[in-house]
Amino acid sequence: MSEKKRSSFTGSIGFVLAAAGSAVGLGNIWRFPYLAAKDNGGLFILCYIILALTFGFALLTTEIAIGRKTKQSPLTAYGKINKKFKGIGTLATLVPVIILPYYCTIGGWVLKYFVTFISGHGIDAAADGYFTGYITQQWQPIIWMLVFLALTSITVFCGVDKGIEKISKVLMPILLILVIGISVYSLTLTYTDASGVTRTGLEGLKIYLVPDFTNVSFKDFFIILMDAMGQLFFSISVAMGIMVAYGSYVNDDTNLMKSINQIEIFDTIVALLAGLMIVPAVFVFMGKEGMSAGPGLMFVSLPKVFADMGKTGTVIGILFFLMVIFAAVTSCVSIMEAIVSSIMDRYNCSRKKSTIIVTAYALIIGIVVCLGYNLFYFELKLPNGSVGQILDVFDYLSNNILMPLVALFTCILIGWVAKPKTIIDEVTKNGEKFSRKTIYIVMMKFVVPILIFVLLFQAVGIF
Ligand code: PHE
């Protein structure tokens, strides 16, 4: 049977924006700010940036290069590097399979918030119990999840260049402008609360950015470092086959090193700006206590902040949730693409058929995840100490267990079996310069595997 021509991005900008579209997602806007707010602001940011430049860079480079070298999607790519490591492909494909339904569920929540704000009911979202009241309903969360899933499926259905690349080229620049605009606005805020204390955005900025080394015990530092590493994994979309899939669509003459740097810079800047947009605003209206809100920061605290801003708050709320939708859709598209492309390569089936199969799967399991807060409600204690419902169990399995495992095996494969040269040769095959080469080798052979071990131990509750 003749090989079908593999789709590809039209050029390096298309690739960079699509990969940045994958990387910039709920992780940057929802997760990064609340972790930064909880974890000593500046110190967390410092750890994150250092890890991004070393650890993150090594993993991102590896995956993109594996994709381009093998021209295969994750399910089959690892086996092409070394037959004995075929299993990594299966594990790596399992991650997006687990993530897709719950990412669509969260995407649905974001859509709902956007619609609430644009229909002028933003104030309702500020009421206590609004979020829990909403997600525990039986039908509404399912409906919005389906709308979000449909947006994702249509994009993937249209293909790499006409779907994924096109949507990323439009949405990512708008997202960047929105995030810059809202963060500048956030810095100009001032508010005097009932007790007469006035707080300003600039004070919030200081708390957000300046590391505070007083009273940081070794244990605190360890937690901050692990949080930063877990966040980085999630944020640059590695260890789940996505970057392998996207790498496989990159033309051979693209300068990978340059593109990888751009993707990393884009992702980190949006995360920093998202923090800049959210943390000072929450500080101004809710003080320091408000900053430790955890996962509820975006859905619970922010609507209150928007309500306190008065009329402008409605506009900012609309723009904010619109931006979150853009970020979430482009990420979800990449999650679905990793699975769709794997089915296409493995079973030689068409994009359309494969997308339909994956959509049907996400639809069924997505409904189950939504109902995890209603019909199927339970409280399960996870090994890392948190208590969760179906969504949290999925999230725990993928982020805390499978992703570190995929990254660990990838390090063994590239660091020790196939050797870093495999990747370095791929990256430099048009005579490009591999900057940070030594860092890359040391990372893949030693540092990344060791840190991942620690992360895994922490995830299963050993530390
Ligand atoms: N990197 C994305 C973010 O920061 C999240 C993501 C997770 C994307 C899993 C794809 C797969 O939100």
Coordinates of C-alpha atoms and ligand atoms in Angstrom, one line a residue:
M1 CA 0.0 0.0 0.0
S2 CA 1.4 3.4 -0.9
E3 CA 2.2 5.7 2.0
K4 CA -0.1 8.6 2.3
K5 CA 1.6 11.9 2.4
R6 CA 2.0 13.1 6.0
S7 CA 0.4 16.4 6.7
S8 CA 2.7 19.2 7.8
F9 CA 2.8 22.7 9.1
T10 CA 3.2 25.3 6.4
G11 CA 6.3 26.9 8.1
S12 CA 8.1 27.5 11.3
I13 CA 5.7 30.3 12.5
G14 CA 2.8 27.9 12.1
F15 CA 4.6 25.2 14.1
V16 CA 5.7 27.6 16.8
L17 CA 2.2 29.0 17.3
A18 CA 0.6 25.6 17.2
A19 CA 3.1 24.3 19.8
A20 CA 2.7 27.4 21.9
G21 CA -1.1 27.0 21.5
S22 CA -0.7 23.6 23.1
A23 CA 1.6 24.7 25.8
V24 CA -0.3 27.9 26.7
G25 CA -3.4 26.6 28.4
L26 CA -5.3 26.3 31.6
G27 CA -2.0 25.4 33.2
N28 CA -0.6 28.9 32.5
I29 CA -3.7 30.8 33.4
W30 CA -5.3 28.8 36.1
R31 CA -2.6 26.7 37.7
F32 CA 0.6 28.9 37.5
P33 CA -0.9 31.9 39.2
Y34 CA -2.4 30.0 42.1
L35 CA 0.8 28.0 42.7
A36 CA 2.8 31.2 42.6
A37 CA 0.4 32.9 45.0
K38 CA 0.6 30.0 47.4
D39 CA 4.3 29.3 47.0
N40 CA 6.0 32.5 48.0
G41 CA 5.6 34.2 44.6
G42 CA 9.1 35.2 43.6
L43 CA 10.8 32.0 44.9
F44 CA 8.4 29.8 42.9
I45 CA 9.0 31.9 39.8
L46 CA 12.7 31.7 40.2
C47 CA 12.6 27.9 40.5
Y48 CA 10.3 27.7 37.6
I49 CA 12.4 29.8 35.2
I50 CA 15.6 27.9 36.1
L51 CA 13.8 24.6 35.6
A52 CA 12.3 25.7 32.3
L53 CA 15.7 26.7 30.9
T54 CA 17.2 23.3 31.8
F55 CA 14.8 20.5 32.6
G56 CA 12.0 21.8 30.4
F57 CA 14.2 22.6 27.5
A58 CA 15.8 19.2 27.5
L59 CA 12.4 17.3 27.5
L60 CA 10.8 19.6 24.9
T61 CA 13.8 19.3 22.6
T62 CA 13.8 15.6 22.9
E63 CA 10.2 15.1 22.1
I64 CA 10.0 17.4 19.2
A65 CA 13.2 15.9 17.7
I66 CA 11.8 12.3 18.2
G67 CA 8.7 13.4 16.3
R68 CA 10.6 15.0 13.4
K69 CA 13.2 12.2 13.2
T70 CA 10.7 9.3 13.1
K71 CA 7.8 11.1 11.3
Q72 CA 5.5 9.1 13.5
S73 CA 2.9 9.9 16.1
P74 CA 3.7 9.0 19.8
L75 CA 2.2 5.5 19.7
T76 CA 4.7 4.3 17.2
A77 CA 7.5 6.9 17.4
Y78 CA 9.4 5.5 20.4
G79 CA 9.5 2.0 19.0
K80 CA 11.1 3.4 15.9
I81 CA 14.0 4.8 17.9
N82 CA 14.4 1.4 19.7
K83 CA 12.1 -1.6 19.4
K84 CA 12.4 -2.5 23.1
F85 CA 11.0 0.9 24.1
K86 CA 7.8 0.6 22.1
G87 CA 5.9 0.6 25.4
I88 CA 6.7 4.3 26.1
G89 CA 4.6 5.0 23.0
T90 CA 1.6 3.2 24.6
L91 CA 2.1 4.9 27.9
A92 CA 2.6 8.3 26.3
T93 CA -0.6 7.9 24.3
L94 CA -2.5 6.8 27.4
V95 CA -1.9 10.2 29.0
P96 CA -3.9 12.3 26.5
V97 CA -6.5 9.6 26.4
I98 CA -7.0 10.2 30.2
I99 CA -6.7 14.0 30.0
L100 CA -9.0 14.7 27.0
P101 CA -12.4 14.0 28.7
Y102 CA -11.6 16.1 31.8
Y103 CA -9.9 18.9 29.9
C104 CA -13.2 19.2 27.9
T105 CA -15.1 19.3 31.2
I106 CA -13.0 22.1 32.5
G107 CA -13.2 23.8 29.1
G108 CA -17.0 23.6 29.5
W109 CA -16.8 25.4 32.8
V110 CA -14.8 28.2 31.2
L111 CA -17.4 28.5 28.4
K112 CA -20.2 28.8 31.0
Y113 CA -18.3 31.6 32.8
F114 CA -17.8 33.4 29.6
V115 CA -21.5 33.2 28.7
T116 CA -22.4 34.3 32.2
F117 CA -20.3 37.4 31.9
I118 CA -21.3 38.3 28.4
S119 CA -25.0 37.9 29.2
G120 CA -24.5 40.5 32.0
H121 CA -24.8 38.0 34.9
G122 CA -21.1 38.3 36.0
I123 CA -22.3 39.4 39.4
D124 CA -24.0 36.0 39.9
A125 CA -20.6 34.3 39.5
A126 CA -19.3 36.2 42.5
A127 CA -21.8 34.8 44.9
D128 CA -20.6 32.2 47.4
G129 CA -21.3 28.7 46.2
Y130 CA -21.8 29.6 42.6
F131 CA -19.0 27.4 41.3
T132 CA -19.9 24.4 43.3
G133 CA -23.6 24.9 42.6
Y134 CA -22.8 25.0 38.9
I135 CA -20.5 22.0 38.6
T136 CA -22.8 19.8 40.7
Q137 CA -25.8 20.3 38.3
Q138 CA -26.7 17.3 36.2
W139 CA -27.2 18.7 32.7
Q140 CA -25.6 22.1 32.2
P141 CA -22.0 21.1 32.7
I142 CA -22.5 18.2 30.2
I143 CA -23.9 20.6 27.6
W144 CA -21.1 23.0 27.9
M145 CA -18.6 20.2 27.8
L146 CA -20.1 19.0 24.6
V147 CA -19.9 22.5 23.0
F148 CA -16.2 22.7 24.0
L149 CA -15.6 19.2 22.6
A150 CA -17.3 20.1 19.4
L151 CA -15.0 23.1 18.9
T152 CA -12.0 20.9 19.5
S153 CA -13.2 18.1 17.2
I154 CA -14.0 20.4 14.3
T155 CA -10.5 21.9 14.4
V156 CA -8.8 18.5 14.5
F157 CA -11.1 17.2 11.8
C158 CA -10.0 20.0 9.5
G159 CA -6.4 18.8 9.7
V160 CA -2.9 20.1 10.6
D161 CA -2.5 23.0 8.3
K162 CA -6.2 24.0 7.7
G163 CA -7.3 23.3 11.3
I164 CA -4.7 23.4 14.0
E165 CA -2.3 25.8 12.4
K166 CA -5.0 28.2 11.2
I167 CA -6.7 28.4 14.6
S168 CA -3.4 28.9 16.4
K169 CA -2.3 31.6 14.1
V170 CA -5.5 33.6 14.8
L171 CA -6.0 32.9 18.5
M172 CA -2.5 33.0 19.9
P173 CA -1.7 36.6 18.9
I174 CA -5.1 37.8 20.2
L175 CA -4.4 35.9 23.5
L176 CA -1.1 37.6 23.9
I177 CA -2.6 41.0 23.4
L178 CA -5.4 40.3 25.9
V179 CA -3.1 39.0 28.5
I180 CA -0.8 42.0 28.2
G181 CA -3.7 44.4 28.3
I182 CA -5.4 42.9 31.4
S183 CA -2.1 42.6 33.3
V184 CA -1.3 46.3 32.7
Y185 CA -4.8 47.2 33.9
S186 CA -4.4 45.0 37.0
L187 CA -1.3 46.9 38.0
T188 CA -3.2 50.2 38.0
L189 CA -5.8 49.0 40.5
T190 CA -6.2 50.4 44.0
Y191 CA -8.9 49.5 46.6
T192 CA -9.7 50.5 50.1
D193 CA -11.4 47.8 52.1
A194 CA -14.0 48.1 54.9
S195 CA -11.3 48.4 57.5
G196 CA -9.8 51.3 55.7
V197 CA -6.7 49.6 54.4
T198 CA -5.7 50.6 50.9
R199 CA -3.9 48.2 48.7
T200 CA -2.4 48.8 45.2
G201 CA -1.6 46.7 42.2
L202 CA 2.0 47.7 42.4
E203 CA 2.3 46.3 46.0
G204 CA 0.7 43.1 44.7
L205 CA 3.3 43.0 41.9
K206 CA 6.1 43.2 44.5
I207 CA 4.6 40.3 46.5
Y208 CA 4.3 38.4 43.2
L209 CA 7.8 38.9 41.9
V210 CA 10.3 39.5 44.7
P211 CA 11.5 36.3 46.3
D212 CA 11.1 36.2 50.1
F213 CA 13.8 34.1 51.7
T214 CA 12.8 34.8 55.3
N215 CA 11.3 31.8 57.1
V216 CA 11.8 29.4 54.2
S217 CA 12.6 26.0 55.6
F218 CA 14.2 23.3 53.6
K219 CA 10.9 21.5 53.5
D220 CA 9.1 24.6 52.2
F221 CA 11.7 25.0 49.5
F222 CA 11.4 21.3 48.5
I223 CA 7.6 21.7 48.1
I224 CA 8.1 24.9 46.1
L225 CA 10.6 23.1 43.8
M226 CA 8.3 20.1 43.3
D227 CA 5.4 22.3 42.6
A228 CA 7.4 24.2 40.0
M229 CA 8.5 21.0 38.4
G230 CA 5.1 19.4 38.2
Q231 CA 3.8 22.7 36.8
L232 CA 6.5 22.8 34.2
F233 CA 5.6 19.3 32.9
F234 CA 2.0 20.1 32.5
S235 CA 2.7 23.6 31.1
I236 CA 5.0 22.7 28.2
S237 CA 2.9 19.7 27.3
V238 CA 5.7 17.1 27.5
A239 CA 5.5 13.5 28.5
M240 CA 2.2 13.0 26.8
G241 CA 3.2 12.5 23.2
I242 CA 1.8 15.8 22.0
M243 CA 5.1 17.4 21.1
V244 CA 6.1 14.2 19.4
A245 CA 3.0 14.4 17.2
Y246 CA 3.6 18.1 16.5
G247 CA 7.3 17.5 15.9
S248 CA 6.4 14.9 13.2
Y249 CA 4.6 17.6 11.2
V250 CA 7.7 19.9 11.1
N251 CA 9.6 20.2 7.9
D252 CA 13.1 18.9 7.8
D253 CA 14.6 22.3 7.0
T254 CA 13.0 24.1 10.0
N255 CA 15.5 25.3 12.6
L256 CA 14.4 23.3 15.6
M257 CA 16.5 25.0 18.2
K258 CA 15.2 28.4 17.3
S259 CA 11.6 27.2 17.3
I260 CA 12.0 25.5 20.6
N261 CA 13.4 28.6 22.2
Q262 CA 10.4 30.6 20.9
I263 CA 7.9 28.1 22.2
E264 CA 9.5 28.1 25.6
I265 CA 9.6 31.9 25.8
F266 CA 6.0 32.2 24.7
D267 CA 4.8 29.7 27.2
T268 CA 6.8 31.2 30.1
I269 CA 5.9 34.8 29.3
V270 CA 2.2 34.0 29.2
A271 CA 2.5 32.1 32.5
L272 CA 4.3 35.1 34.1
L273 CA 1.8 37.6 32.6
A274 CA -1.2 35.5 33.7
G275 CA 0.2 35.7 37.2
L276 CA 0.7 39.4 36.8
M277 CA -2.8 39.8 35.7
I278 CA -4.4 37.7 38.5
V279 CA -2.2 37.9 41.6
P280 CA -2.1 41.7 42.1
A281 CA -5.8 41.9 41.4
V282 CA -6.6 39.3 43.9
F283 CA -4.2 40.9 46.4
V284 CA -5.8 44.4 45.9
F285 CA -9.4 43.2 46.5
M286 CA -8.8 40.3 48.9
G287 CA -5.5 40.9 50.6
K288 CA -2.8 38.4 51.2
E289 CA -5.3 35.8 52.5
G290 CA -7.1 35.8 49.2
M291 CA -3.9 34.7 47.5
S292 CA -3.8 31.2 49.0
A293 CA -7.2 30.3 47.4
G294 CA -5.7 27.3 45.5
P295 CA -7.5 25.8 42.6
G296 CA -10.5 27.9 43.2
L297 CA -8.6 31.1 42.4
M298 CA -9.8 31.4 38.9
F299 CA -13.4 30.2 39.2
V300 CA -14.2 31.5 42.7
S301 CA -11.9 34.4 43.6
L302 CA -11.6 36.2 40.3
P303 CA -15.4 36.7 39.7
K304 CA -15.5 38.3 43.1
V305 CA -12.6 40.6 42.1
F306 CA -14.4 41.4 38.8
A307 CA -17.6 42.2 40.8
D308 CA -15.6 44.6 43.0
M309 CA -14.3 46.4 40.0
G310 CA -17.9 47.5 39.1
K311 CA -18.8 48.1 35.5
T312 CA -15.3 47.7 34.2
G313 CA -15.2 44.3 35.9
T314 CA -17.8 43.0 33.5
V315 CA -15.7 44.0 30.5
I316 CA -12.6 42.6 32.0
G317 CA -14.4 39.5 33.0
I318 CA -15.6 38.9 29.4
L319 CA -12.2 39.5 27.9
F320 CA -10.6 37.4 30.6
F321 CA -12.8 34.3 30.0
L322 CA -12.6 34.8 26.2
M323 CA -8.8 34.6 26.6
V324 CA -9.1 31.5 28.7
I325 CA -11.3 29.8 26.1
F326 CA -8.7 30.5 23.4
A327 CA -5.9 29.1 25.6
A328 CA -8.0 26.0 26.5
V329 CA -9.2 25.2 23.0
T330 CA -5.8 25.3 21.4
S331 CA -4.5 23.0 24.1
C332 CA -7.3 20.6 23.9
V333 CA -6.8 20.5 20.1
S334 CA -3.3 19.2 20.7
I335 CA -4.5 16.6 23.2
M336 CA -6.9 15.3 20.7
E337 CA -4.4 15.4 17.9
A338 CA -2.0 13.2 19.8
I339 CA -4.6 10.5 20.0
V340 CA -6.0 11.0 16.5
S341 CA -2.6 10.9 14.9
S342 CA -1.7 7.8 16.8
I343 CA -4.7 6.0 15.6
M344 CA -4.1 7.2 12.0
D345 CA -0.5 6.0 12.0
R346 CA -1.1 2.7 13.8
Y347 CA -4.2 1.6 12.0
N348 CA -3.7 3.4 8.8
C349 CA -7.0 5.0 9.1
S350 CA -8.2 8.4 7.8
R351 CA -8.1 11.6 9.9
K352 CA -11.9 11.9 9.6
K353 CA -12.6 8.4 10.9
S354 CA -10.0 8.7 13.6
T355 CA -11.4 12.0 14.8
I356 CA -14.9 10.6 15.0
I357 CA -13.8 7.7 17.0
V358 CA -11.9 9.9 19.5
T359 CA -14.8 12.3 19.7
A360 CA -17.2 9.5 20.6
Y361 CA -14.9 8.3 23.3
A362 CA -14.4 11.8 24.8
L363 CA -18.1 12.3 24.7
I364 CA -18.9 9.3 26.7
I365 CA -16.1 9.6 29.2
G366 CA -16.6 13.3 29.4
I367 CA -20.2 12.8 30.5
V368 CA -19.0 10.4 33.2
V369 CA -16.5 13.0 34.4
C370 CA -19.1 15.7 34.5
L371 CA -21.4 13.4 36.5
G372 CA -18.6 12.8 38.9
Y373 CA -19.9 15.9 40.7
N374 CA -23.5 14.6 40.6
L375 CA -24.7 11.1 40.1
F376 CA -21.3 9.5 40.5
Y377 CA -20.1 11.6 43.4
F378 CA -17.6 10.1 45.7
E379 CA -14.7 11.2 47.8
L380 CA -11.6 9.3 47.3
K381 CA -8.5 9.9 49.3
L382 CA -5.5 10.0 46.9
P383 CA -2.0 8.8 47.9
N384 CA -0.7 12.3 47.8
G385 CA -3.1 13.3 50.5
S386 CA -5.7 15.2 48.5
V387 CA -9.3 14.1 48.3
G388 CA -11.0 14.0 44.9
Q389 CA -13.8 13.1 42.5
I390 CA -13.5 11.4 39.1
L391 CA -11.8 14.5 37.5
D392 CA -9.2 14.6 40.3
V393 CA -8.5 10.9 40.0
F394 CA -7.9 11.2 36.2
D395 CA -5.7 14.3 36.8
Y396 CA -3.7 12.5 39.5
L397 CA -3.2 9.4 37.3
S398 CA -2.0 11.3 34.3
N399 CA 0.0 14.1 35.9
N400 CA 1.4 12.5 39.0
I401 CA 2.0 8.9 37.8
L402 CA 2.0 8.4 34.1
M403 CA 3.7 11.6 33.0
P404 CA 6.7 11.2 35.2
L405 CA 7.0 7.6 34.1
V406 CA 6.9 8.6 30.4
A407 CA 9.6 11.2 31.1
L408 CA 11.7 8.8 33.0
F409 CA 11.7 6.1 30.3
T410 CA 12.3 8.7 27.7
C411 CA 15.4 9.8 29.6
I412 CA 16.6 6.2 29.9
L413 CA 16.0 5.7 26.1
I414 CA 17.7 8.9 25.0
G415 CA 20.2 9.4 27.8
W416 CA 21.5 5.8 28.0
V417 CA 20.3 3.6 25.2
A418 CA 20.0 5.5 22.0
K419 CA 22.3 8.2 23.4
P420 CA 21.8 12.0 23.3
K421 CA 23.6 12.1 20.0
T422 CA 20.5 10.8 18.3
I423 CA 18.6 14.0 19.3
I424 CA 21.6 16.3 18.8
D425 CA 22.1 15.1 15.3
E426 CA 18.5 15.5 14.4
V427 CA 18.4 19.1 15.8
T428 CA 21.6 20.1 14.0
K429 CA 21.1 18.3 10.8
N430 CA 21.1 21.5 8.7
G431 CA 24.2 22.7 10.4
E432 CA 22.3 24.6 13.1
K433 CA 24.1 25.2 16.4
F434 CA 22.9 23.3 19.5
S435 CA 23.2 25.8 22.2
R436 CA 23.1 24.4 25.8
K437 CA 24.5 21.0 24.5
T438 CA 26.3 20.1 27.7
I439 CA 23.3 21.1 29.8
Y440 CA 21.2 18.9 27.6
I441 CA 23.3 15.8 28.0
V442 CA 23.7 16.2 31.8
M443 CA 20.0 16.8 32.1
M444 CA 18.9 13.8 30.1
K445 CA 21.4 11.4 31.7
F446 CA 21.3 12.5 35.3
V447 CA 19.3 15.5 36.5
V448 CA 15.9 14.8 34.9
P449 CA 15.7 11.2 35.9
I450 CA 16.7 11.9 39.5
L451 CA 14.3 14.8 39.9
I452 CA 11.5 12.6 38.4
F453 CA 12.2 9.9 40.9
V454 CA 11.7 12.4 43.7
L455 CA 8.5 13.7 42.1
L456 CA 7.2 10.2 41.7
F457 CA 8.0 9.4 45.4
Q458 CA 6.2 12.5 46.4
A459 CA 3.2 11.6 44.2
V460 CA 2.7 8.2 45.8
G461 CA 3.0 9.8 49.2
I462 CA 6.5 8.5 50.2
F463 CA 7.7 11.9 51.1
Ligands
PHE1 N1 0.1 22.7 28.5 C1 -1.3 23.0 28.7 C2 -1.5 24.0 29.8 O1 -0.6 24.7 30.2 C3 -2.0 21.9 29.2 C4 -2.0 20.7 28.5 C5 -2.1 19.6 29.2 C6 -2.0 20.7 27.2 C7 -2.1 18.4 28.6 C8 -2.0 19.6 26.6 C9 -2.1 18.4 27.3 O2 -2.6 24.2 30.2

